[in-house]
């Protein structure tokens, strides 16, 4: 039962969006956790929320509403574990925020960054430090110059030495 509230919104999640759909395929791999009488959306939710399985892939057979949760992906198993199926479809998890390794996403791009030597980092650090020191000295000298120049004009106690004009 939902009630309208001006300061609240209702959000729901489609778990099936975390998976890549492979039509007409089934994966055969050792032990699986099976559920009967669930929808494909409920199967996706079970795959994500069932912590004991560490689910990465599930097969859903629509003709008898069977959900099979598996802890491996076809990429990890290699060829020979995926077969054609008339009634089942395979769903491979591509979004897994708790996993340190990305799933079977084809959009993940690995880049190798260039390694700089520690000497290059030391040179950069010394150069930056020396530049900061010079900039600080110039700024400090400017402040002292302007302070002395303009502060003395306002001081009425300053005496100027005058030369004798008769000489």
Coordinates of C-alpha atoms in Angstrom, one line a residue:
X1 CA 0.0 0.0 0.0
X2 CA 1.4 3.3 -1.1
X3 CA 0.4 6.7 0.2
X4 CA 1.2 10.0 -1.5
X5 CA 3.6 12.2 0.5
X6 CA 4.8 15.6 -0.8
X7 CA 8.3 15.1 0.6
X8 CA 9.0 11.5 -0.3
X9 CA 9.5 9.7 -3.6
X10 CA 9.4 5.9 -4.3
X11 CA 12.2 4.3 -6.2
X12 CA 12.5 0.7 -7.3
X13 CA 15.3 -1.2 -9.0
X14 CA 15.2 -3.5 -12.0
X15 CA 17.7 -6.2 -11.2
X16 CA 17.5 -7.6 -14.7
X17 CA 19.4 -4.5 -15.9
X18 CA 22.6 -5.8 -14.2
X19 CA 22.7 -8.8 -16.6
X20 CA 23.6 -9.4 -20.3
X21 CA 21.0 -11.5 -22.0
X22 CA 22.0 -14.5 -24.2
X23 CA 19.0 -16.0 -25.9
X24 CA 18.6 -19.8 -26.4
X25 CA 21.7 -20.8 -24.3
X26 CA 22.2 -22.7 -21.1
X27 CA 25.3 -23.3 -19.0
X28 CA 26.0 -26.6 -17.4
X29 CA 28.4 -26.4 -14.5
X30 CA 28.4 -28.5 -11.4
X31 CA 26.2 -27.5 -8.5
X32 CA 23.6 -24.8 -9.1
X33 CA 21.0 -23.4 -6.8
X34 CA 17.5 -23.9 -8.4
X35 CA 14.2 -22.1 -7.8
X36 CA 10.9 -23.2 -9.3
X37 CA 7.9 -21.0 -10.0
X38 CA 9.6 -17.6 -10.2
X39 CA 9.7 -14.9 -12.9
X40 CA 12.8 -13.8 -14.7
X41 CA 12.8 -10.6 -12.7
X42 CA 12.6 -12.5 -9.4
X43 CA 15.4 -14.8 -10.6
X44 CA 17.6 -11.7 -11.3
X45 CA 16.8 -10.4 -7.8
X46 CA 17.6 -13.8 -6.2
X47 CA 21.0 -13.9 -8.1
X48 CA 22.0 -10.5 -6.7
X49 CA 20.7 -10.9 -3.2
X50 CA 21.6 -14.6 -2.5
X51 CA 24.9 -14.1 -0.8
X52 CA 25.7 -17.8 -0.3
X53 CA 26.0 -18.5 -4.0
X54 CA 28.1 -15.5 -5.1
X55 CA 25.9 -15.6 -8.2
X56 CA 27.5 -14.4 -11.5
X57 CA 25.2 -16.1 -14.0
X58 CA 21.7 -17.5 -14.1
X59 CA 19.7 -19.5 -16.5
X60 CA 16.0 -19.0 -16.8
X61 CA 13.8 -21.6 -18.4
X62 CA 10.5 -20.0 -19.1
X63 CA 8.6 -23.1 -20.1
X64 CA 8.6 -24.4 -16.5
X65 CA 9.7 -21.2 -14.7
X66 CA 12.9 -22.6 -13.4
X67 CA 15.7 -20.4 -12.2
X68 CA 19.3 -21.7 -11.9
X69 CA 21.9 -19.6 -10.1
X70 CA 25.6 -20.2 -10.8
X71 CA 28.7 -18.7 -9.3
X72 CA 30.7 -18.7 -12.5
X73 CA 30.5 -17.0 -15.8
X74 CA 31.1 -18.5 -19.3
X75 CA 34.2 -16.4 -19.6
X76 CA 35.7 -18.0 -16.5
X77 CA 34.8 -21.6 -17.5
X78 CA 35.8 -21.5 -21.2
X79 CA 34.2 -23.3 -24.1
X80 CA 32.2 -26.5 -23.7
X81 CA 30.0 -25.5 -20.8
X82 CA 27.4 -23.6 -22.8
X83 CA 24.8 -25.5 -24.8
X84 CA 21.9 -24.5 -27.0
X85 CA 18.5 -24.6 -25.4
X86 CA 15.0 -24.3 -26.8
X87 CA 13.4 -23.0 -23.6
X88 CA 16.2 -21.5 -21.5
X89 CA 18.1 -18.2 -21.7
X90 CA 21.3 -17.2 -20.1
X91 CA 21.9 -14.0 -18.1
X92 CA 25.5 -13.0 -17.3
X93 CA 26.1 -10.4 -14.6
X94 CA 27.9 -7.3 -16.0
X95 CA 27.4 -5.0 -13.0
X96 CA 28.6 -6.2 -9.6
X97 CA 29.5 -3.3 -7.2
X98 CA 30.8 -5.8 -4.5
X99 CA 33.3 -7.4 -6.8
X100 CA 36.8 -5.9 -7.2
X101 CA 37.0 -7.3 -10.8
X102 CA 34.6 -6.1 -13.4
X103 CA 32.2 -8.6 -14.8
X104 CA 31.7 -9.7 -18.4
X105 CA 31.3 -6.1 -19.6
X106 CA 32.6 -5.4 -23.0
X107 CA 32.9 -1.7 -22.3
X108 CA 35.7 -2.1 -19.7
X109 CA 39.0 -0.8 -21.2
X110 CA 42.3 -1.5 -19.5
X111 CA 45.0 1.1 -20.0
X112 CA 48.6 0.6 -19.1
X113 CA 50.0 3.8 -17.6
X114 CA 53.6 4.7 -18.1
X115 CA 55.8 4.2 -15.1
X116 CA 58.0 7.2 -14.2
X117 CA 61.3 6.6 -12.4
X118 CA 61.7 7.8 -8.8
X119 CA 64.4 10.2 -10.0
X120 CA 61.8 12.0 -12.3
X121 CA 59.5 12.4 -9.3
X122 CA 62.4 13.7 -7.1
X123 CA 63.4 16.2 -9.8
X124 CA 59.8 17.5 -10.1
X125 CA 59.6 17.8 -6.3
X126 CA 62.9 19.7 -6.0
X127 CA 62.0 22.0 -8.9
X128 CA 58.6 22.8 -7.4
X129 CA 60.1 23.4 -4.0
X130 CA 62.9 25.7 -5.4
X131 CA 60.3 27.7 -7.5
X132 CA 58.1 28.1 -4.4
X133 CA 61.1 29.4 -2.4
X134 CA 62.1 32.0 -5.0
X135 CA 58.4 33.1 -5.3
X136 CA 58.2 33.5 -1.5
X137 CA 61.4 35.5 -1.3
X138 CA 60.3 37.9 -4.1
X139 CA 56.9 38.3 -2.5
X140 CA 58.3 38.8 1.0
X141 CA 60.9 41.3 -0.3
X142 CA 58.1 43.3 -2.1
X143 CA 56.1 43.5 1.1
X144 CA 59.1 44.7 3.1
X145 CA 59.9 47.3 0.5
X146 CA 56.4 48.7 0.3
X147 CA 56.0 48.6 4.1
X148 CA 59.2 50.6 4.6
X149 CA 58.5 53.1 1.9
X150 CA 55.0 54.0 2.8
X151 CA 55.0 53.4 6.5
X152 CA 57.8 55.9 7.1
X153 CA 55.9 58.8 5.5
X154 CA 53.2 58.6 8.0
X155 CA 55.6 58.5 11.0
X156 CA 56.0 62.1 12.4
X157 CA 58.8 61.2 14.7
X158 CA 61.3 60.6 11.9
X159 CA 64.1 63.1 11.8
X160 CA 66.0 63.9 8.6
X161 CA 69.6 65.0 8.7
X162 CA 70.2 68.2 6.9
X163 CA 73.6 69.3 5.7
X164 CA 74.8 72.7 6.6
X165 CA 74.1 75.1 3.8
X166 CA 76.9 77.5 4.6
X167 CA 79.6 75.1 3.6

